[in-house]
Amino acid sequence: MDESPDERSDETPEFHIETDAIHAGQEPDADNGALMTPIYANSTYEQDGPGDHRGYEYSRTGNPTRTDLEENLAALEGGEYGRAFSSGMGAINTILNLLEAGDHVVAGDDVYGGTHRIFTQVYEDYDLEFDFVDTTDHDAVGDAMRESTELVWVETPTNPLMQVNDVGALADLAHAHDALCVVDNTFATPYLQRPLELGADVVSHSLTKYLGGHSDVVGGALITDDEELDEQIGFYQNSVGATPSPFDCFLVLRGTKTLPVRMDRHCENARTLAEWLADHDAVDEVYYPGLESHPQHELAAAQMDDFGGMLSFEFDGTLEQASTVVEETEVFTLAESLGGVESLIEQPAAMTHAAIPREERLAAGLTDGLIRVSVGVEHVADMKRDLQSAFDAALAE
Ligand SMILES: *Cc1c(COP(=O)(O)O)cnc(C)c1O
């Protein structure tokens, strides 16, 4: 925040994250000097004798383009080991593969919808048990822990109300029960928050979002410092086979190079927009961890290096009027997902969270007028003008 990037990343072992983003895992080719990692479109590898290979046998198990991406992602998170997957859900599935029937999981009550779905609609059938609690309430988390609890699943900031969870405290709670603490770091990215440094055991990512950064690829990753855990993750990565294509790995590597510069602009634009919205007559509430009015602003300031590019706000109108707002914007495209260079807008009550019964949805703070935006890197003045004309159209109804 107020610290310069130099001060901020002093704890990084060798290079600052801006340098690792460009160089980690990406040596020029030893034979021909090519600067960029090639797309090794390749399924199998020559062996010098039976079983005598040069590091690669088969591309589900390992591929050089993927290796470069995995090393790059591990460096960004300040971790030893990285594994890439064909989607964020592929990564999350692999964490669940580590558990056994009868094991219990404690997760936030506002986790990503796909995470909630795989927990309850896939793995409950395999006799895993899940409790969803308010993870800002550490007593509630403590009360939910059982003898059989093997995993505490944490997201921060959360979707769409941008709740901030204390990774260090939740990791301590997990470890006191010999459970793993896994943090989905998709919203913050390692540029703003490094959960392994805060005590987490594994970091999970949807590379589809900020790390890819250009809305042109779907991918996932798991990063850890624990060699044994990484070996288990690698076993399931290879056994289940949700591995990314070399082309997808290339695209994410292209994205991570500019992660720091993109994130700086995402954060700056989001802060400017959050302040403008907070002062706006047509807006009731703004949820952005960078605002002092945010209930966990202090925690966010301590745990994160900046406050990110995601925010949501309550438009002071009906469900239909809020729908008009998201339909009328031009700079903001009406779409789910987040983290690309372009600004996106969506209405949780009518889209991502429409399946939740209205009373339940309102009780969770997801009002009819709630609008979520992924603030892109366009000029922020154009964003304000765009939102203002969409507000005007909605208010004229
Ligand atoms: C998108 C997302 C996922 C799932 O990732 P996919 O790449 O879509 O499979 C998981 N967690 C969070 C926080 C996400 O935003």
mmCIF file of C-alpha atoms and ligand atoms in Angstrom:
data_model
loop_
_atom_site.group_PDB
_atom_site.id
_atom_site.type_symbol
_atom_site.label_atom_id
_atom_site.label_comp_id
_atom_site.label_asym_id
_atom_site.label_seq_id
_atom_site.Cartn_x
_atom_site.Cartn_y
_atom_site.Cartn_z
ATOM 1 C CA MET A 1 0.000 0.000 0.000
ATOM 2 C CA ASP A 2 2.070 2.889 1.226
ATOM 3 C CA GLU A 3 5.184 0.751 0.989
ATOM 4 C CA SER A 4 7.175 0.812 -2.191
ATOM 5 C CA PRO A 5 7.404 -2.519 -4.039
ATOM 6 C CA ASP A 6 11.038 -2.737 -2.873
ATOM 7 C CA GLU A 7 10.114 -2.675 0.790
ATOM 8 C CA ARG A 8 7.062 -4.805 0.227
ATOM 9 C CA SER A 9 8.778 -7.907 -1.104
ATOM 10 C CA ASP A 10 11.908 -7.895 1.016
ATOM 11 C CA GLU A 11 10.941 -11.241 2.483
ATOM 12 C CA THR A 12 11.019 -12.833 -1.011
ATOM 13 C CA PRO A 13 13.955 -15.245 -0.878
ATOM 14 C CA GLU A 14 15.866 -14.267 -4.009
ATOM 15 C CA PHE A 15 14.064 -12.006 -6.424
ATOM 16 C CA HIS A 16 11.161 -9.642 -6.137
ATOM 17 C CA ILE A 17 7.858 -10.964 -7.466
ATOM 18 C CA GLU A 18 8.015 -8.597 -10.468
ATOM 19 C CA THR A 19 11.263 -10.317 -11.524
ATOM 20 C CA ASP A 20 10.091 -13.857 -10.754
ATOM 21 C CA ALA A 21 6.911 -13.260 -12.752
ATOM 22 C CA ILE A 22 9.040 -12.810 -15.860
ATOM 23 C CA HIS A 23 11.975 -15.127 -15.220
ATOM 24 C CA ALA A 24 11.121 -17.915 -12.759
ATOM 25 C CA GLY A 25 10.979 -21.255 -14.592
ATOM 26 C CA GLN A 26 11.746 -19.555 -17.893
ATOM 27 C CA GLU A 27 15.392 -19.931 -18.844
ATOM 28 C CA PRO A 28 16.210 -19.261 -22.507
ATOM 29 C CA ASP A 29 16.469 -22.542 -24.436
ATOM 30 C CA ALA A 30 19.939 -24.040 -23.891
ATOM 31 C CA ASP A 31 20.230 -25.212 -27.519
ATOM 32 C CA ASN A 32 18.894 -22.327 -29.553
ATOM 33 C CA GLY A 33 18.537 -19.378 -27.172
ATOM 34 C CA ALA A 34 14.764 -19.005 -27.677
ATOM 35 C CA LEU A 35 13.633 -16.662 -24.915
ATOM 36 C CA MET A 36 10.081 -17.920 -24.527
ATOM 37 C CA THR A 37 9.045 -21.375 -23.355
ATOM 38 C CA PRO A 38 7.956 -23.320 -26.466
ATOM 39 C CA ILE A 39 4.575 -25.041 -26.659
ATOM 40 C CA TYR A 40 5.727 -28.663 -26.436
ATOM 41 C CA ALA A 41 2.759 -30.136 -28.316
ATOM 42 C CA ASN A 42 3.901 -33.598 -27.525
ATOM 43 C CA SER A 43 2.421 -36.676 -25.823
ATOM 44 C CA THR A 44 5.416 -39.009 -25.504
ATOM 45 C CA TYR A 45 9.220 -38.871 -25.254
ATOM 46 C CA GLU A 46 12.133 -40.910 -26.587
ATOM 47 C CA GLN A 47 13.838 -43.124 -24.009
ATOM 48 C CA ASP A 48 17.562 -43.888 -24.208
ATOM 49 C CA GLY A 49 16.922 -47.403 -22.837
ATOM 50 C CA PRO A 50 13.815 -48.988 -21.284
ATOM 51 C CA GLY A 51 12.916 -46.739 -18.353
ATOM 52 C CA ASP A 52 15.952 -44.535 -19.047
ATOM 53 C CA HIS A 53 14.333 -41.208 -19.937
ATOM 54 C CA ARG A 54 15.404 -37.577 -19.760
ATOM 55 C CA GLY A 55 12.815 -36.459 -17.199
ATOM 56 C CA TYR A 56 9.714 -36.964 -19.313
ATOM 57 C CA GLU A 57 7.869 -40.119 -20.362
ATOM 58 C CA TYR A 58 4.299 -39.086 -21.117
ATOM 59 C CA SER A 59 2.644 -35.656 -21.111
ATOM 60 C CA ARG A 60 -0.136 -36.390 -18.629
ATOM 61 C CA THR A 61 2.638 -37.142 -16.130
ATOM 62 C CA GLY A 62 4.853 -34.251 -17.184
ATOM 63 C CA ASN A 63 5.394 -31.820 -20.046
ATOM 64 C CA PRO A 64 8.179 -29.215 -20.338
ATOM 65 C CA THR A 65 5.786 -26.301 -20.976
ATOM 66 C CA ARG A 66 3.835 -27.325 -17.890
ATOM 67 C CA THR A 67 7.016 -27.667 -15.830
ATOM 68 C CA ASP A 68 7.970 -24.075 -16.638
ATOM 69 C CA LEU A 69 4.502 -22.884 -15.609
ATOM 70 C CA GLU A 70 4.578 -24.929 -12.406
ATOM 71 C CA GLU A 71 7.971 -23.500 -11.435
ATOM 72 C CA ASN A 72 6.804 -20.005 -12.247
ATOM 73 C CA LEU A 73 3.646 -20.328 -10.121
ATOM 74 C CA ALA A 74 5.561 -21.861 -7.196
ATOM 75 C CA ALA A 75 8.004 -18.926 -7.250
ATOM 76 C CA LEU A 76 5.165 -16.373 -7.285
ATOM 77 C CA GLU A 77 3.585 -17.932 -4.195
ATOM 78 C CA GLY A 78 6.984 -18.256 -2.501
ATOM 79 C CA GLY A 79 6.461 -22.044 -2.425
ATOM 80 C CA GLU A 80 8.707 -24.985 -3.289
ATOM 81 C CA TYR A 81 6.321 -27.041 -5.413
ATOM 82 C CA GLY A 82 3.657 -26.162 -7.980
ATOM 83 C CA ARG A 83 1.228 -28.374 -9.914
ATOM 84 C CA ALA A 84 -0.964 -27.141 -12.749
ATOM 85 C CA PHE A 85 -4.443 -28.421 -13.630
ATOM 86 C CA SER A 86 -6.897 -28.060 -16.484
ATOM 87 C CA SER A 87 -9.162 -25.854 -14.325
ATOM 88 C CA GLY A 88 -9.483 -24.413 -10.856
ATOM 89 C CA MET A 89 -12.029 -27.137 -10.152
ATOM 90 C CA GLY A 90 -9.486 -29.751 -11.251
ATOM 91 C CA ALA A 91 -7.122 -28.362 -8.614
ATOM 92 C CA ILE A 92 -9.837 -28.330 -5.918
ATOM 93 C CA ASN A 93 -10.846 -31.896 -6.821
ATOM 94 C CA THR A 94 -7.255 -32.997 -6.253
ATOM 95 C CA ILE A 95 -7.276 -31.610 -2.698
ATOM 96 C CA LEU A 96 -10.416 -33.658 -2.009
ATOM 97 C CA ASN A 97 -8.658 -36.755 -3.427
ATOM 98 C CA LEU A 98 -6.258 -36.472 -0.457
ATOM 99 C CA LEU A 99 -9.141 -37.209 1.943
ATOM 100 C CA GLU A 100 -10.839 -40.490 2.864
ATOM 101 C CA ALA A 101 -14.438 -41.511 3.526
ATOM 102 C CA GLY A 102 -15.468 -40.290 6.973
ATOM 103 C CA ASP A 103 -13.168 -37.241 6.889
ATOM 104 C CA HIS A 104 -14.679 -33.887 7.750
ATOM 105 C CA VAL A 105 -14.086 -30.488 6.124
ATOM 106 C CA VAL A 106 -14.772 -27.024 7.523
ATOM 107 C CA ALA A 107 -15.299 -24.353 4.865
ATOM 108 C CA GLY A 108 -16.521 -20.768 4.651
ATOM 109 C CA ASP A 109 -20.273 -20.299 4.191
ATOM 110 C CA ASP A 110 -19.630 -18.009 1.211
ATOM 111 C CA VAL A 111 -17.167 -20.164 -0.754
ATOM 112 C CA TYR A 112 -17.124 -20.074 -4.552
ATOM 113 C CA GLY A 113 -20.276 -21.742 -5.938
ATOM 114 C CA GLY A 114 -18.330 -24.442 -7.784
ATOM 115 C CA THR A 115 -16.481 -25.303 -4.578
ATOM 116 C CA HIS A 116 -19.759 -25.617 -2.677
ATOM 117 C CA ARG A 117 -21.108 -27.801 -5.504
ATOM 118 C CA ILE A 118 -18.196 -30.255 -5.646
ATOM 119 C CA PHE A 119 -18.205 -30.511 -1.843
ATOM 120 C CA THR A 120 -21.923 -31.185 -1.434
ATOM 121 C CA GLN A 121 -23.015 -32.697 -4.755
ATOM 122 C CA VAL A 122 -19.973 -34.842 -5.524
ATOM 123 C CA TYR A 123 -17.988 -35.677 -2.407
ATOM 124 C CA GLU A 124 -20.820 -36.064 0.116
ATOM 125 C CA ASP A 125 -21.667 -39.134 -1.985
ATOM 126 C CA TYR A 126 -18.182 -40.440 -1.184
ATOM 127 C CA ASP A 127 -18.909 -39.974 2.540
ATOM 128 C CA LEU A 128 -16.870 -36.844 3.093
ATOM 129 C CA GLU A 129 -18.627 -34.499 5.513
ATOM 130 C CA PHE A 130 -18.752 -30.710 5.212
ATOM 131 C CA ASP A 131 -19.655 -27.878 7.553
ATOM 132 C CA PHE A 132 -20.026 -24.357 6.177
ATOM 133 C CA VAL A 133 -19.432 -21.614 8.756
ATOM 134 C CA ASP A 134 -18.716 -17.898 8.902
ATOM 135 C CA THR A 135 -14.909 -18.098 8.814
ATOM 136 C CA THR A 136 -14.589 -14.522 10.158
ATOM 137 C CA ASP A 137 -16.014 -15.984 13.406
ATOM 138 C CA HIS A 138 -13.155 -18.054 14.835
ATOM 139 C CA ASP A 139 -15.290 -19.401 17.687
ATOM 140 C CA ALA A 140 -17.709 -20.782 15.109
ATOM 141 C CA VAL A 141 -14.800 -22.395 13.266
ATOM 142 C CA GLY A 142 -13.468 -23.871 16.523
ATOM 143 C CA ASP A 143 -16.941 -25.220 17.383
ATOM 144 C CA ALA A 144 -17.225 -26.852 13.952
ATOM 145 C CA MET A 145 -13.915 -28.720 14.276
ATOM 146 C CA ARG A 146 -14.246 -32.454 15.005
ATOM 147 C CA GLU A 147 -11.914 -35.345 15.673
ATOM 148 C CA SER A 148 -12.336 -36.264 12.002
ATOM 149 C CA THR A 149 -11.650 -32.768 10.603
ATOM 150 C CA GLU A 150 -8.824 -33.072 8.070
ATOM 151 C CA LEU A 151 -9.234 -29.863 6.096
ATOM 152 C CA VAL A 152 -10.089 -26.198 6.647
ATOM 153 C CA TRP A 153 -10.929 -24.514 3.335
ATOM 154 C CA VAL A 154 -10.439 -20.733 3.261
ATOM 155 C CA GLU A 155 -11.188 -18.057 0.667
ATOM 156 C CA THR A 156 -10.231 -14.425 1.108
ATOM 157 C CA PRO A 157 -11.515 -11.997 -0.038
ATOM 158 C CA THR A 158 -14.788 -13.852 -0.614
ATOM 159 C CA ASN A 159 -17.372 -13.597 -3.332
ATOM 160 C CA PRO A 160 -19.401 -11.414 -3.747
ATOM 161 C CA LEU A 161 -19.321 -9.494 -0.439
ATOM 162 C CA MET A 162 -15.511 -9.302 -0.172
ATOM 163 C CA GLN A 163 -15.266 -10.656 3.361
ATOM 164 C CA VAL A 164 -11.668 -10.894 4.507
ATOM 165 C CA ASN A 165 -10.578 -13.986 6.456
ATOM 166 C CA ASP A 166 -7.562 -14.188 8.747
ATOM 167 C CA VAL A 167 -5.361 -16.833 7.108
ATOM 168 C CA GLY A 168 -2.857 -17.060 9.999
ATOM 169 C CA ALA A 169 -5.568 -17.540 12.642
ATOM 170 C CA LEU A 170 -7.473 -20.103 10.568
ATOM 171 C CA ALA A 171 -4.264 -22.018 9.787
ATOM 172 C CA ASP A 172 -3.520 -22.133 13.545
ATOM 173 C CA LEU A 173 -7.010 -23.469 14.242
ATOM 174 C CA ALA A 174 -6.570 -26.129 11.541
ATOM 175 C CA HIS A 175 -3.141 -27.156 12.803
ATOM 176 C CA ALA A 176 -4.340 -27.418 16.393
ATOM 177 C CA HIS A 177 -6.595 -30.220 15.077
ATOM 178 C CA ASP A 178 -3.924 -31.740 12.783
ATOM 179 C CA ALA A 179 -5.938 -30.581 9.794
ATOM 180 C CA LEU A 180 -4.631 -28.987 6.608
ATOM 181 C CA CYS A 181 -5.374 -25.355 5.842
ATOM 182 C CA VAL A 182 -5.911 -24.745 2.116
ATOM 183 C CA VAL A 183 -6.402 -21.193 0.847
ATOM 184 C CA ASP A 184 -8.048 -20.402 -2.478
ATOM 185 C CA ASN A 185 -5.969 -17.344 -3.441
ATOM 186 C CA THR A 186 -7.735 -16.663 -6.744
ATOM 187 C CA PHE A 187 -9.151 -13.238 -5.814
ATOM 188 C CA ALA A 188 -6.023 -11.771 -4.220
ATOM 189 C CA THR A 189 -3.279 -13.420 -6.332
ATOM 190 C CA PRO A 190 0.258 -13.898 -4.937
ATOM 191 C CA TYR A 191 1.058 -10.304 -5.882
ATOM 192 C CA LEU A 192 -1.232 -9.123 -3.072
ATOM 193 C CA GLN A 193 -1.270 -12.034 -0.610
ATOM 194 C CA ARG A 194 0.940 -15.095 -0.034
ATOM 195 C CA PRO A 195 -0.947 -17.619 2.124
ATOM 196 C CA LEU A 196 2.024 -19.992 2.582
ATOM 197 C CA GLU A 197 3.904 -17.181 4.353
ATOM 198 C CA LEU A 198 0.823 -16.656 6.538
ATOM 199 C CA GLY A 199 0.744 -20.322 7.623
ATOM 200 C CA ALA A 200 -1.387 -22.131 5.026
ATOM 201 C CA ASP A 201 -0.323 -25.607 3.844
ATOM 202 C CA VAL A 202 -1.522 -25.388 0.256
ATOM 203 C CA VAL A 203 -2.572 -22.538 -2.037
ATOM 204 C CA SER A 204 -5.222 -23.231 -4.656
ATOM 205 C CA HIS A 205 -5.788 -21.135 -7.793
ATOM 206 C CA SER A 206 -8.119 -20.710 -10.667
ATOM 207 C CA LEU A 207 -5.571 -19.604 -13.268
ATOM 208 C CA THR A 208 -8.578 -18.638 -15.376
ATOM 209 C CA LYS A 209 -8.810 -15.359 -13.483
ATOM 210 C CA TYR A 210 -5.980 -12.883 -12.718
ATOM 211 C CA LEU A 211 -3.021 -15.206 -13.312
ATOM 212 C CA GLY A 212 -4.113 -15.906 -16.902
ATOM 213 C CA GLY A 213 -5.486 -12.387 -16.904
ATOM 214 C CA HIS A 214 -6.872 -12.171 -20.440
ATOM 215 C CA SER A 215 -10.077 -14.264 -20.296
ATOM 216 C CA ASP A 216 -8.633 -16.642 -22.885
ATOM 217 C CA VAL A 217 -7.747 -19.758 -20.884
ATOM 218 C CA VAL A 218 -9.141 -22.027 -18.128
ATOM 219 C CA GLY A 219 -6.656 -23.501 -15.657
ATOM 220 C CA GLY A 220 -5.866 -24.288 -12.037
ATOM 221 C CA ALA A 221 -2.909 -24.814 -9.714
ATOM 222 C CA LEU A 222 -1.867 -26.079 -6.283
ATOM 223 C CA ILE A 223 1.285 -24.800 -4.569
ATOM 224 C CA THR A 224 2.875 -26.102 -1.360
ATOM 225 C CA ASP A 225 6.137 -26.156 0.583
ATOM 226 C CA ASP A 226 5.570 -29.700 1.834
ATOM 227 C CA GLU A 227 7.382 -32.306 -0.280
ATOM 228 C CA GLU A 228 5.252 -35.243 0.887
ATOM 229 C CA LEU A 229 2.041 -33.342 0.197
ATOM 230 C CA ASP A 230 3.340 -32.360 -3.236
ATOM 231 C CA GLU A 231 4.086 -36.008 -4.017
ATOM 232 C CA GLN A 232 0.540 -36.983 -3.105
ATOM 233 C CA ILE A 233 -0.839 -34.114 -5.180
ATOM 234 C CA GLY A 234 1.351 -35.227 -8.088
ATOM 235 C CA PHE A 235 0.081 -38.802 -7.728
ATOM 236 C CA TYR A 236 -3.535 -37.648 -8.057
ATOM 237 C CA GLN A 237 -2.682 -35.108 -10.768
ATOM 238 C CA ASN A 238 -1.329 -37.985 -12.871
ATOM 239 C CA SER A 239 -3.901 -40.595 -11.802
ATOM 240 C CA VAL A 240 -6.982 -38.430 -12.322
ATOM 241 C CA GLY A 241 -5.572 -36.652 -15.357
ATOM 242 C CA ALA A 242 -7.075 -33.142 -15.097
ATOM 243 C CA THR A 243 -3.865 -31.720 -16.550
ATOM 244 C CA PRO A 244 -3.635 -28.595 -18.718
ATOM 245 C CA SER A 245 -2.610 -28.624 -22.376
ATOM 246 C CA PRO A 246 0.821 -27.203 -23.280
ATOM 247 C CA PHE A 247 -0.916 -24.375 -25.147
ATOM 248 C CA ASP A 248 -2.938 -23.461 -22.037
ATOM 249 C CA CYS A 249 0.272 -23.499 -19.979
ATOM 250 C CA PHE A 250 1.873 -21.162 -22.524
ATOM 251 C CA LEU A 251 -1.060 -18.750 -22.288
ATOM 252 C CA VAL A 252 -0.895 -18.638 -18.476
ATOM 253 C CA LEU A 253 2.884 -18.076 -18.600
ATOM 254 C CA ARG A 254 2.204 -15.165 -20.930
ATOM 255 C CA GLY A 255 -0.267 -13.833 -18.364
ATOM 256 C CA THR A 256 1.857 -14.163 -15.247
ATOM 257 C CA LYS A 257 4.624 -12.005 -16.756
ATOM 258 C CA THR A 258 2.430 -8.931 -16.449
ATOM 259 C CA LEU A 259 0.601 -9.902 -13.241
ATOM 260 C CA PRO A 260 2.283 -7.193 -11.111
ATOM 261 C CA VAL A 261 1.655 -4.339 -13.545
ATOM 262 C CA ARG A 262 -1.897 -5.453 -14.229
ATOM 263 C CA MET A 263 -2.677 -5.840 -10.529
ATOM 264 C CA ASP A 264 -1.368 -2.357 -9.745
ATOM 265 C CA ARG A 265 -3.851 -0.887 -12.212
ATOM 266 C CA HIS A 266 -6.712 -3.200 -11.146
ATOM 267 C CA CYS A 267 -6.196 -2.061 -7.541
ATOM 268 C CA GLU A 268 -5.878 1.634 -8.384
ATOM 269 C CA ASN A 269 -9.005 1.601 -10.558
ATOM 270 C CA ALA A 270 -11.005 -0.410 -8.011
ATOM 271 C CA ARG A 271 -10.077 1.960 -5.191
ATOM 272 C CA THR A 272 -11.052 5.025 -7.249
ATOM 273 C CA LEU A 273 -14.321 3.421 -8.284
ATOM 274 C CA ALA A 274 -15.131 2.218 -4.738
ATOM 275 C CA GLU A 275 -14.672 5.740 -3.368
ATOM 276 C CA TRP A 276 -16.825 7.231 -6.121
ATOM 277 C CA LEU A 277 -19.576 4.659 -5.530
ATOM 278 C CA ALA A 278 -19.439 5.144 -1.738
ATOM 279 C CA ASP A 279 -20.301 8.833 -2.297
ATOM 280 C CA HIS A 280 -23.006 8.146 -4.855
ATOM 281 C CA ASP A 281 -26.702 8.835 -4.058
ATOM 282 C CA ALA A 282 -27.892 5.814 -6.068
ATOM 283 C CA VAL A 283 -25.688 3.425 -4.071
ATOM 284 C CA ASP A 284 -26.517 2.100 -0.591
ATOM 285 C CA GLU A 285 -23.422 0.112 0.285
ATOM 286 C CA VAL A 286 -20.014 -0.611 -1.205
ATOM 287 C CA TYR A 287 -18.079 -3.767 -0.381
ATOM 288 C CA TYR A 288 -14.359 -3.207 -0.963
ATOM 289 C CA PRO A 289 -11.653 -4.142 1.579
ATOM 290 C CA GLY A 290 -9.741 -0.963 0.714
ATOM 291 C CA LEU A 291 -12.484 1.283 2.146
ATOM 292 C CA GLU A 292 -12.077 2.176 5.817
ATOM 293 C CA SER A 293 -15.784 1.397 6.250
ATOM 294 C CA HIS A 294 -15.115 -2.271 5.363
ATOM 295 C CA PRO A 295 -15.530 -4.393 8.545
ATOM 296 C CA GLN A 296 -12.177 -6.168 8.048
ATOM 297 C CA HIS A 297 -10.251 -3.238 6.563
ATOM 298 C CA GLU A 298 -7.498 -3.432 9.205
ATOM 299 C CA LEU A 299 -7.010 -7.157 8.673
ATOM 300 C CA ALA A 300 -6.926 -6.671 4.904
ATOM 301 C CA ALA A 301 -4.309 -3.934 5.294
ATOM 302 C CA ALA A 302 -2.155 -6.251 7.428
ATOM 303 C CA GLN A 303 -2.590 -9.408 5.384
ATOM 304 C CA MET A 304 -2.619 -8.007 1.839
ATOM 305 C CA ASP A 305 -0.252 -5.668 0.004
ATOM 306 C CA ASP A 306 -3.175 -3.937 -1.705
ATOM 307 C CA PHE A 307 -6.919 -4.530 -1.862
ATOM 308 C CA GLY A 308 -7.542 -6.083 -5.265
ATOM 309 C CA GLY A 309 -9.708 -5.428 -8.279
ATOM 310 C CA MET A 310 -13.009 -6.961 -7.155
ATOM 311 C CA LEU A 311 -15.821 -4.991 -5.531
ATOM 312 C CA SER A 312 -19.555 -5.104 -5.179
ATOM 313 C CA PHE A 313 -22.200 -2.526 -4.340
ATOM 314 C CA GLU A 314 -25.890 -2.243 -3.636
ATOM 315 C CA PHE A 315 -27.761 -0.257 -6.217
ATOM 316 C CA ASP A 316 -30.670 1.487 -4.483
ATOM 317 C CA GLY A 317 -33.428 0.002 -6.626
ATOM 318 C CA THR A 318 -35.431 -3.088 -7.495
ATOM 319 C CA LEU A 319 -34.107 -6.361 -8.895
ATOM 320 C CA GLU A 320 -35.334 -5.198 -12.331
ATOM 321 C CA GLN A 321 -33.614 -1.819 -12.033
ATOM 322 C CA ALA A 322 -30.343 -3.470 -11.035
ATOM 323 C CA SER A 323 -30.761 -5.735 -14.078
ATOM 324 C CA THR A 324 -31.095 -2.611 -16.213
ATOM 325 C CA VAL A 325 -27.822 -1.277 -14.795
ATOM 326 C CA VAL A 326 -25.877 -4.416 -15.745
ATOM 327 C CA GLU A 327 -27.553 -4.545 -19.173
ATOM 328 C CA GLU A 328 -26.880 -0.902 -20.033
ATOM 329 C CA THR A 329 -23.156 -0.661 -19.338
ATOM 330 C CA GLU A 330 -20.772 -0.710 -22.289
ATOM 331 C CA VAL A 331 -17.304 -0.499 -20.748
ATOM 332 C CA PHE A 332 -18.389 -3.188 -18.274
ATOM 333 C CA THR A 333 -19.405 -6.355 -20.115
ATOM 334 C CA LEU A 334 -22.261 -8.384 -18.622
ATOM 335 C CA ALA A 335 -20.547 -11.687 -17.864
ATOM 336 C CA GLU A 336 -19.599 -14.071 -15.078
ATOM 337 C CA SER A 337 -15.930 -14.682 -14.231
ATOM 338 C CA LEU A 338 -13.330 -12.080 -13.309
ATOM 339 C CA GLY A 339 -9.696 -11.128 -13.377
ATOM 340 C CA GLY A 340 -9.226 -10.247 -17.052
ATOM 341 C CA VAL A 341 -7.979 -6.901 -18.335
ATOM 342 C CA GLU A 342 -11.555 -5.987 -19.327
ATOM 343 C CA SER A 343 -14.148 -4.840 -16.804
ATOM 344 C CA LEU A 344 -17.039 -7.228 -16.148
ATOM 345 C CA ILE A 345 -20.331 -6.692 -14.345
ATOM 346 C CA GLU A 346 -22.885 -9.133 -12.969
ATOM 347 C CA GLN A 347 -25.944 -9.288 -10.734
ATOM 348 C CA PRO A 348 -25.580 -12.133 -8.189
ATOM 349 C CA ALA A 349 -29.318 -12.299 -7.350
ATOM 350 C CA ALA A 350 -30.180 -12.938 -11.016
ATOM 351 C CA MET A 351 -27.053 -14.813 -12.095
ATOM 352 C CA THR A 352 -24.355 -16.512 -9.979
ATOM 353 C CA HIS A 353 -26.540 -16.821 -6.848
ATOM 354 C CA ALA A 354 -29.988 -17.108 -8.477
ATOM 355 C CA ALA A 355 -30.355 -20.737 -7.346
ATOM 356 C CA ILE A 356 -30.445 -19.680 -3.666
ATOM 357 C CA PRO A 357 -34.045 -19.131 -2.380
ATOM 358 C CA ARG A 358 -34.742 -15.371 -2.020
ATOM 359 C CA GLU A 359 -35.184 -15.342 1.797
ATOM 360 C CA GLU A 360 -31.953 -17.271 2.276
ATOM 361 C CA ARG A 361 -30.190 -15.047 -0.229
ATOM 362 C CA LEU A 362 -31.334 -11.866 1.536
ATOM 363 C CA ALA A 363 -30.302 -13.274 4.915
ATOM 364 C CA ALA A 364 -26.816 -13.800 3.491
ATOM 365 C CA GLY A 365 -26.678 -10.123 2.478
ATOM 366 C CA LEU A 366 -27.148 -10.792 -1.232
ATOM 367 C CA THR A 367 -29.791 -8.171 -1.929
ATOM 368 C CA ASP A 368 -31.776 -7.677 -5.140
ATOM 369 C CA GLY A 369 -29.754 -4.574 -6.001
ATOM 370 C CA LEU A 370 -26.345 -6.133 -5.394
ATOM 371 C CA ILE A 371 -23.976 -5.697 -8.342
ATOM 372 C CA ARG A 372 -20.506 -7.220 -8.566
ATOM 373 C CA VAL A 373 -17.785 -5.811 -10.770
ATOM 374 C CA SER A 374 -14.406 -7.085 -11.830
ATOM 375 C CA VAL A 375 -12.631 -3.778 -12.338
ATOM 376 C CA GLY A 376 -10.447 -3.938 -15.430
ATOM 377 C CA VAL A 377 -7.507 -1.850 -16.554
ATOM 378 C CA GLU A 378 -9.399 0.546 -18.845
ATOM 379 C CA HIS A 379 -9.454 4.257 -17.936
ATOM 380 C CA VAL A 380 -11.400 4.690 -14.708
ATOM 381 C CA ALA A 381 -13.088 7.903 -15.922
ATOM 382 C CA ASP A 382 -14.718 5.876 -18.713
ATOM 383 C CA MET A 383 -15.911 3.349 -16.108
ATOM 384 C CA LYS A 384 -17.539 6.057 -13.986
ATOM 385 C CA ARG A 385 -19.245 7.639 -16.985
ATOM 386 C CA ASP A 386 -20.469 4.202 -18.084
ATOM 387 C CA LEU A 387 -21.933 3.347 -14.674
ATOM 388 C CA GLN A 388 -23.509 6.805 -14.370
ATOM 389 C CA SER A 389 -25.391 6.473 -17.646
ATOM 390 C CA ALA A 390 -26.521 2.952 -16.699
ATOM 391 C CA PHE A 391 -27.749 4.295 -13.304
ATOM 392 C CA ASP A 392 -29.617 7.081 -15.142
ATOM 393 C CA ALA A 393 -31.317 4.544 -17.425
ATOM 394 C CA ALA A 394 -32.342 2.384 -14.459
ATOM 395 C CA LEU A 395 -33.604 5.321 -12.380
ATOM 396 C CA ALA A 396 -35.725 6.579 -15.324
ATOM 397 C CA GLU A 397 -37.793 3.357 -15.241
HETATM 398 C C1 LIG B 1 -13.321 -19.413 -10.830
HETATM 399 C C2 LIG B 1 -13.010 -19.828 -9.461
HETATM 400 C C3 LIG B 1 -12.766 -21.186 -9.143
HETATM 401 C C4 LIG B 1 -12.908 -22.292 -10.175
HETATM 402 O O1 LIG B 1 -11.955 -22.193 -11.178
HETATM 403 P P1 LIG B 1 -12.212 -22.672 -12.689
HETATM 404 O O2 LIG B 1 -10.933 -22.297 -13.367
HETATM 405 O O3 LIG B 1 -13.409 -21.928 -13.192
HETATM 406 O O4 LIG B 1 -12.446 -24.146 -12.655
HETATM 407 C C5 LIG B 1 -12.419 -21.502 -7.847
HETATM 408 N N1 LIG B 1 -12.331 -20.548 -6.896
HETATM 409 C C6 LIG B 1 -12.558 -19.255 -7.154
HETATM 410 C C7 LIG B 1 -12.447 -18.250 -6.056
HETATM 411 C C8 LIG B 1 -12.910 -18.846 -8.442
HETATM 412 O O5 LIG B 1 -13.149 -17.550 -8.684
#
